[in-house]
Short mmCIF file of C-alpha atoms and ligand atoms in Angstrom, two decimals:
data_model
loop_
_atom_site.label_atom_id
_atom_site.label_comp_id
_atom_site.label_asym_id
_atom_site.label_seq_id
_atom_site.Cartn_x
_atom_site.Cartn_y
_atom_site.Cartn_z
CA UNK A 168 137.93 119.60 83.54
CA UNK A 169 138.73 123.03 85.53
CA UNK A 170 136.32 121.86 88.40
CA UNK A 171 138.46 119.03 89.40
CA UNK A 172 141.48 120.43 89.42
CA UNK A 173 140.76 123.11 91.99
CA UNK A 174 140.87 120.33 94.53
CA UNK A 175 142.99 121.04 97.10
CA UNK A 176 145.40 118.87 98.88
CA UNK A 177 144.10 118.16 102.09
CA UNK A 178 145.44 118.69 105.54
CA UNK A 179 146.07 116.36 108.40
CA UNK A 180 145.09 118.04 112.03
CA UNK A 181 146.08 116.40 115.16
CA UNK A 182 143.33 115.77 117.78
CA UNK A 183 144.87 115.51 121.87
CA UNK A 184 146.07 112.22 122.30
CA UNK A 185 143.57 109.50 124.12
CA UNK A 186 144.40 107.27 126.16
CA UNK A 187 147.81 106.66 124.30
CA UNK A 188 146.27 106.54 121.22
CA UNK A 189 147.39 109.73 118.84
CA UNK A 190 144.27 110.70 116.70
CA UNK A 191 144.98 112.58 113.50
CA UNK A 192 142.02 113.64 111.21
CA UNK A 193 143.03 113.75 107.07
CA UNK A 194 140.50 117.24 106.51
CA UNK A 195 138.68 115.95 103.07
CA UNK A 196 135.87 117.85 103.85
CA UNK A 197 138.17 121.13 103.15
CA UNK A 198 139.11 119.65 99.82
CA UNK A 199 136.55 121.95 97.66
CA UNK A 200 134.34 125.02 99.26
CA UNK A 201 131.29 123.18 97.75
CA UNK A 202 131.27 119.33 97.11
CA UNK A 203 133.38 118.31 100.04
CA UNK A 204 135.21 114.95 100.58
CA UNK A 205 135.18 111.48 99.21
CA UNK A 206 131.90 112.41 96.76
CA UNK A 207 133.97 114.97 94.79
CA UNK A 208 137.21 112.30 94.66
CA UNK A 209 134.38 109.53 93.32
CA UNK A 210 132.97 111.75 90.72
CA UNK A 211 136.51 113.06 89.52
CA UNK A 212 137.60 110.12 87.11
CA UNK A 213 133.66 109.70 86.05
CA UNK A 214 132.96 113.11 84.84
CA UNK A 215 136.69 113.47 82.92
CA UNK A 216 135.46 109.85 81.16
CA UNK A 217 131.61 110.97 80.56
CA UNK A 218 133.55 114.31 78.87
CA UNK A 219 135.13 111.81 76.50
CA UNK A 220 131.92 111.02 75.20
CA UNK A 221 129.94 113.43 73.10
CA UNK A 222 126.26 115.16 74.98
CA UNK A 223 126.11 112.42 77.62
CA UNK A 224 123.27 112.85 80.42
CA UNK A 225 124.64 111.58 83.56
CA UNK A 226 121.25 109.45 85.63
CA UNK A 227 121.82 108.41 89.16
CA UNK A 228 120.26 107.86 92.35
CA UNK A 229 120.02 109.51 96.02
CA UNK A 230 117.64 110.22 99.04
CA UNK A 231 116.45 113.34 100.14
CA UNK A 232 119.80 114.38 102.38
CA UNK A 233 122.50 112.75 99.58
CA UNK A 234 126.17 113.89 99.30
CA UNK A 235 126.04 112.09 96.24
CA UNK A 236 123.27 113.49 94.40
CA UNK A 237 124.60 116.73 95.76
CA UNK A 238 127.86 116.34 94.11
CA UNK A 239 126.90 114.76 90.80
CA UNK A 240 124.40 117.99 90.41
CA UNK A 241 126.95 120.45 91.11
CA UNK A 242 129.71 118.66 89.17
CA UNK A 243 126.96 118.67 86.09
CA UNK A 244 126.32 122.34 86.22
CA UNK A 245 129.95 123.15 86.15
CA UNK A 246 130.81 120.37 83.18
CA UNK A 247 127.52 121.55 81.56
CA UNK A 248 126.91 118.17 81.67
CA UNK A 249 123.02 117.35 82.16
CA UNK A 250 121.84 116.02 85.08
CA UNK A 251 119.06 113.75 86.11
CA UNK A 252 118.04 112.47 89.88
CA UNK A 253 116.11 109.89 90.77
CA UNK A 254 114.94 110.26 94.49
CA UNK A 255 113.74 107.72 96.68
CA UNK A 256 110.63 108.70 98.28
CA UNK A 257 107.32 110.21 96.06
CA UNK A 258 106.54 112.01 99.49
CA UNK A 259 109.53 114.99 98.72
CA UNK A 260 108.28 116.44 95.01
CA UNK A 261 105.81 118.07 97.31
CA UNK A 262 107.98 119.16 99.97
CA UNK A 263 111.21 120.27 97.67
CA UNK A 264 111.64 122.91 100.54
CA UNK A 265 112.18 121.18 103.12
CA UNK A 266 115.26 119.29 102.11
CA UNK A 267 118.12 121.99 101.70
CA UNK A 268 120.04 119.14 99.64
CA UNK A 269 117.11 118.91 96.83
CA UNK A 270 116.69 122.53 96.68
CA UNK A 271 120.70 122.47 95.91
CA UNK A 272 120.17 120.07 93.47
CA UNK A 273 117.86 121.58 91.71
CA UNK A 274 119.40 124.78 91.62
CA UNK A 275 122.35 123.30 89.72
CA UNK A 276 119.80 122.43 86.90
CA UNK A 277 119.71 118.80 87.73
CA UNK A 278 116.43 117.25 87.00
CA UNK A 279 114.70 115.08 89.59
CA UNK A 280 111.91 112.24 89.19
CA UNK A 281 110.57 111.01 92.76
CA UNK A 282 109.62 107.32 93.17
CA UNK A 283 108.16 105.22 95.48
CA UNK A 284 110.71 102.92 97.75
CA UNK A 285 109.27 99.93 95.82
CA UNK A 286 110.58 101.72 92.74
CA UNK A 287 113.38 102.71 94.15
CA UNK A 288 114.47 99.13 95.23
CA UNK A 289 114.44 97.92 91.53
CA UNK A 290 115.77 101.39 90.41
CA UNK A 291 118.67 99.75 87.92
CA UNK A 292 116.72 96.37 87.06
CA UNK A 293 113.43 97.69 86.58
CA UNK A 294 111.40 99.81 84.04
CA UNK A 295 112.73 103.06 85.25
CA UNK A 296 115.86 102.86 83.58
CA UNK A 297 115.10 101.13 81.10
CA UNK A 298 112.09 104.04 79.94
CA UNK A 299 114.53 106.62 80.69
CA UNK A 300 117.26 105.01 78.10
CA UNK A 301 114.93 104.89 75.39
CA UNK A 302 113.94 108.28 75.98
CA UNK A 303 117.73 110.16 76.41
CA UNK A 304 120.30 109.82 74.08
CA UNK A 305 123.60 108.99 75.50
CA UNK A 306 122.43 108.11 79.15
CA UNK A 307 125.61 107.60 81.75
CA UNK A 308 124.22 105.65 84.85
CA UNK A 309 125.93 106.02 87.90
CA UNK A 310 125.90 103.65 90.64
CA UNK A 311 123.74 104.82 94.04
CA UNK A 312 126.50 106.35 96.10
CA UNK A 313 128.72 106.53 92.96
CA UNK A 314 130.63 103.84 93.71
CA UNK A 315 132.24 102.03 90.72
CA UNK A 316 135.64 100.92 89.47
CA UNK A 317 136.06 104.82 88.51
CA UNK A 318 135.29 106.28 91.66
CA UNK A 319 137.74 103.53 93.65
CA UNK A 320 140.54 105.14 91.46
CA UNK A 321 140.02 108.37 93.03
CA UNK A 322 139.96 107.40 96.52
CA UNK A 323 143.27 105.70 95.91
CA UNK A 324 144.55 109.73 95.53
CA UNK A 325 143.35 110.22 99.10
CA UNK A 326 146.33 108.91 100.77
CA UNK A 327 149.82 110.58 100.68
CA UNK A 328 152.99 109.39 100.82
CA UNK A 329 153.73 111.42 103.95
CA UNK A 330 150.39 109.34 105.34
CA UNK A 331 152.63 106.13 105.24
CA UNK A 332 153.59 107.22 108.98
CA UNK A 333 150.51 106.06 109.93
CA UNK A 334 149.57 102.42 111.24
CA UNK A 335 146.04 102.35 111.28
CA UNK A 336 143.59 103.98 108.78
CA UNK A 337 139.99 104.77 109.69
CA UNK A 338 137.22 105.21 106.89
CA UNK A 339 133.34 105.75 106.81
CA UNK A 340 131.92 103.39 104.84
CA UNK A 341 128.32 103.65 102.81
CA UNK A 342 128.49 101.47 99.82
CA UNK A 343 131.98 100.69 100.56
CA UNK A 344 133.74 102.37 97.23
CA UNK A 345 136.14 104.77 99.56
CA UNK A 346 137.51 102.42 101.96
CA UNK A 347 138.22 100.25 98.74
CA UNK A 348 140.67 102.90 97.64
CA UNK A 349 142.25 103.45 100.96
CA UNK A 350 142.59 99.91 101.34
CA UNK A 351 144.41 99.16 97.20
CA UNK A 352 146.82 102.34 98.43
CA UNK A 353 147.15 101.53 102.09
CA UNK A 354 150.63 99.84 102.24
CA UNK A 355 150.75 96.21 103.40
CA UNK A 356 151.87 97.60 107.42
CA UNK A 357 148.89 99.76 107.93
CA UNK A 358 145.82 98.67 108.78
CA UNK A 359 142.25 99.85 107.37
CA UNK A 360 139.41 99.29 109.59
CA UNK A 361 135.67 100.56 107.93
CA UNK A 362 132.70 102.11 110.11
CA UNK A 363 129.52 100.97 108.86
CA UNK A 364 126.87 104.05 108.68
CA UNK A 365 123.80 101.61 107.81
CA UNK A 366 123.53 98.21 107.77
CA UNK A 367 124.32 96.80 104.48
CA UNK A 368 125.18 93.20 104.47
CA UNK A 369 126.34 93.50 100.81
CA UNK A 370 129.10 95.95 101.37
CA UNK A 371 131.79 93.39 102.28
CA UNK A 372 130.91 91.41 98.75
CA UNK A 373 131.20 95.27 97.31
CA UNK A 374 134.77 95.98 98.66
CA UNK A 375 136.27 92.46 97.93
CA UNK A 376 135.29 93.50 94.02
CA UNK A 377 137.73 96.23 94.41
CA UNK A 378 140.07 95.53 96.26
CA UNK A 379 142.35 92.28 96.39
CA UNK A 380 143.94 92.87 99.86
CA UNK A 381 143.15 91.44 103.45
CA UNK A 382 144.32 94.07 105.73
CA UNK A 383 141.22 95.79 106.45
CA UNK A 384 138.32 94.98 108.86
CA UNK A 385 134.14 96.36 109.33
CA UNK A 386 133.10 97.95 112.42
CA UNK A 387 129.19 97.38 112.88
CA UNK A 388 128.55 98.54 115.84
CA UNK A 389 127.67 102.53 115.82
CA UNK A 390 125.34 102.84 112.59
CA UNK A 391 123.34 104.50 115.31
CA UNK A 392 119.93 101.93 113.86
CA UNK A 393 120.50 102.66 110.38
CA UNK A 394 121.03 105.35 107.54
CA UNK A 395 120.50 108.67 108.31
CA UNK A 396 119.14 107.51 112.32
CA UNK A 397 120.08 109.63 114.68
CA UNK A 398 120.44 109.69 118.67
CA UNK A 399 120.73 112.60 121.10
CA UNK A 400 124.21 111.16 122.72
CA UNK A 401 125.15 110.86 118.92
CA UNK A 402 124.46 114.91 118.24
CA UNK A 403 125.55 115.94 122.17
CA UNK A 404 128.86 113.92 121.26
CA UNK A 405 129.27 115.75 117.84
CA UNK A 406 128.75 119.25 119.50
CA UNK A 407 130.97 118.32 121.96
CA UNK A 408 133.80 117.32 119.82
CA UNK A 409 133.15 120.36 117.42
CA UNK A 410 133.96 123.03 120.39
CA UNK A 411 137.01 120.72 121.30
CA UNK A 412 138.13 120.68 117.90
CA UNK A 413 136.53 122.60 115.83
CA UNK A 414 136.02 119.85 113.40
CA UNK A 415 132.22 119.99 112.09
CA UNK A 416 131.34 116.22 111.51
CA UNK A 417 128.23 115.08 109.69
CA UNK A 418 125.50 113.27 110.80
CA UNK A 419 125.06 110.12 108.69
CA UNK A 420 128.81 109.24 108.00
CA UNK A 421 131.88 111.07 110.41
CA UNK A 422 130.01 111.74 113.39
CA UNK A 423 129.49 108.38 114.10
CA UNK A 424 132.89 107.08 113.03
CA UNK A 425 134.40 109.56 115.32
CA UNK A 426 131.90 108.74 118.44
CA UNK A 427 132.73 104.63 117.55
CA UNK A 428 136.49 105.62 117.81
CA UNK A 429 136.59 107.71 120.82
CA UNK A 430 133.83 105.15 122.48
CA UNK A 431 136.41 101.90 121.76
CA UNK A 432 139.10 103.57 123.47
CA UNK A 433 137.74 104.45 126.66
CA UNK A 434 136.19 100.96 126.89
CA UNK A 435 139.68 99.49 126.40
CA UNK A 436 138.14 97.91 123.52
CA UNK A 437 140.71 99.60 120.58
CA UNK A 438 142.33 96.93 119.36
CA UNK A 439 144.35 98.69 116.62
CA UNK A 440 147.29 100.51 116.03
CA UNK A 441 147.73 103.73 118.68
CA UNK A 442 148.81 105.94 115.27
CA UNK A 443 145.58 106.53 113.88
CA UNK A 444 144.53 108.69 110.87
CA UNK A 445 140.97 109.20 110.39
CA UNK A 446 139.73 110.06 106.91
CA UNK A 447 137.31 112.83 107.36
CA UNK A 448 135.17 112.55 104.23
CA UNK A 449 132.90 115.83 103.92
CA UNK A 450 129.41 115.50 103.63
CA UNK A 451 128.73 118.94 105.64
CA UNK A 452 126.33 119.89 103.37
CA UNK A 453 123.79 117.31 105.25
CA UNK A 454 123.62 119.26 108.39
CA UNK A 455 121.25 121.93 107.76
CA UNK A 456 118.72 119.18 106.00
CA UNK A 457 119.06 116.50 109.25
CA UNK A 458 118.32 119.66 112.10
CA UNK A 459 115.36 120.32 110.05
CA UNK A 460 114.68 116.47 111.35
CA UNK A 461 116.02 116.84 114.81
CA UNK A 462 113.63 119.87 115.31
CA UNK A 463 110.43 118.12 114.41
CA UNK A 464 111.66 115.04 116.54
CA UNK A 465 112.64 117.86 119.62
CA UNK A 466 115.92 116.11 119.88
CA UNK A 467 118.93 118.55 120.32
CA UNK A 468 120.35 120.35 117.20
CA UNK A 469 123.55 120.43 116.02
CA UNK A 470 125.15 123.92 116.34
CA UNK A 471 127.11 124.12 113.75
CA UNK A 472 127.12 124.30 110.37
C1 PLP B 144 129.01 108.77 100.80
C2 PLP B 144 129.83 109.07 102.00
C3 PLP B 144 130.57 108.07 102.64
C4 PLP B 144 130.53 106.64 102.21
O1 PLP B 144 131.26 106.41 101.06
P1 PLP B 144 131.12 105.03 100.29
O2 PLP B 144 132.12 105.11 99.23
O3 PLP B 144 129.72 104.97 99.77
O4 PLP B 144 131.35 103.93 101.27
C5 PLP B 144 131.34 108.42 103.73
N1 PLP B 144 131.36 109.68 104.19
C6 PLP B 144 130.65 110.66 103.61
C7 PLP B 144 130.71 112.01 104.19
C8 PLP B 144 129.87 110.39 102.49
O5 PLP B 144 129.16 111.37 101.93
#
């Protein structure tokens, strides 16, 4: 399929080095102009198997800011491969507008149903799915997140051989499906070590599925309260680091990875490799959706984006 091959490779960009620690950030949210990062690596293997199959409709499942939902609509419209969305929350099909993200998704031609959080809960075991099966012919379900045994195979292409210089390997981590590909291509002297972006207690359970190695460790202590939660120091430090860098980070996934790293070494607290590469996996496109958030809670925006 032409829309996964105009992936490019992606770069590695060298931060100033901290404390003795050199900081090197793998650019995967420059990997495609549109669905950037780890979403469009997830989807890659999915869509070339659901093009093996004839007419599918490919279902799956998102809030109102996901990369995810994002990705799968865009990859549908270019496979002309129907989409459907199921978004968590009955309070947005009346406020479309105000989530940048929904409006893209829409605009792609997927199709969204909103359901209560109730709903949403039982989303694969309930009546949903099962109503929606009997009703579409050919109905590919994707995981929340995408995360399956598919999507794992196309982390594993995020590392390079050239990345093998590296001794310690830093990942975001959602519903755990990209750090299970670093960690099966990771080579047995580098380290992987996960930031949590909500608090999931499953996710540990979801990476040993995938992944038969030990040499990787979860961070749990910057998911900033939860998915999607936000603090001013978190957006001040984001700013900050963007006019350092200029490196845009996301809100829900690399800004508080990066804030977690930079915090543990100043506290003396790093206790890791000093060769770090940090996989910067996209999600950009949930800026403009979370200031529209900031603003009504008059904390500080981001500015950039
Ligand atoms: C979804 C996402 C993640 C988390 O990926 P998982 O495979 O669900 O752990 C990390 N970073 C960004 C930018 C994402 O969109």
């Amino acid at each position: 399929m032409t829309f996964f091959n105009t992936v490019k490779s992606s770069t590695n960009q060298s931060l100033d080095i901290l404390e003795g620690h050199r900081i090197t950030v793998k650019r995967e949210d420059l990997i495609h102009s549109v669905v950037s990062g780890n979403k469009f690596r997830k989807l890659k293997y999915n869509f070339e198997e659901y093009l093996l199959n004839d007419n599918p409709t490919v279902l799956s499942f998102g809030g109102a800011f996901s990369n995810h939902l994002a990705a799968t609509a865009y990859a549908g419209k270019i496979g002309n491969v129907p989409t459907l969305g199921i978004v968590r929350g009955e309070e947005w099909e009346n406020k479309v507008e105000q989530s940048s993200t929904l409006n893209f998704c829409q605009n792609q031609g997927m199709e969204l149903r909103f359901v209560s959080r109730a709903v949403y809960r039982e989303k694969e075991k309930g009546n949903l799915v099962k109503e929606l099966r009997s009703k579409t012919r050919n109905l590919f379900i994707l995981p929340e997140g995408g995360t399956n045994e598919l999507a794992v195979k196309g982390c594993e292409e995020i590392l390079t051989e050239a990345d093998q210089e590296f001794d310690t390997i830093c990942s975001c981590v959602g519903t755990g499906g990209t750090i299970a590909g670093l960690i099966n291509s990771a080579s047995s002297q580098q380290f992987v070590l996960g930031f949590n972006a909500l608090n999931n207690p499953e996710v540990s359970n979801t990476i040993l599925n995938f992944t038969q190695k030990e040499n990787w460790r979860l961070e749990s202590n910057y998911t900033f309260g939860g998915y999607a939660k936000v603090s001013a120091e978190l957006i001040v430090f984001m700013n900050n680091f963007y006019q350092q860098y200029q490196i845009p980070l996301d809100p829900i996934y690399t800004g508080k990875m990066l804030f977690g790293i930079f915090d543990l070494i100043k506290r003396k607290k790093w206790s890791w490799g000093k060769n770090i590469l940090v996989i910067h996996s996209g999600g950009l496109q949930g800026i403009r959706p979370m200031n529209l958030q900031l603003k009504k809670k008059r904390l500080p925006l981001l500015n950039y984006g």
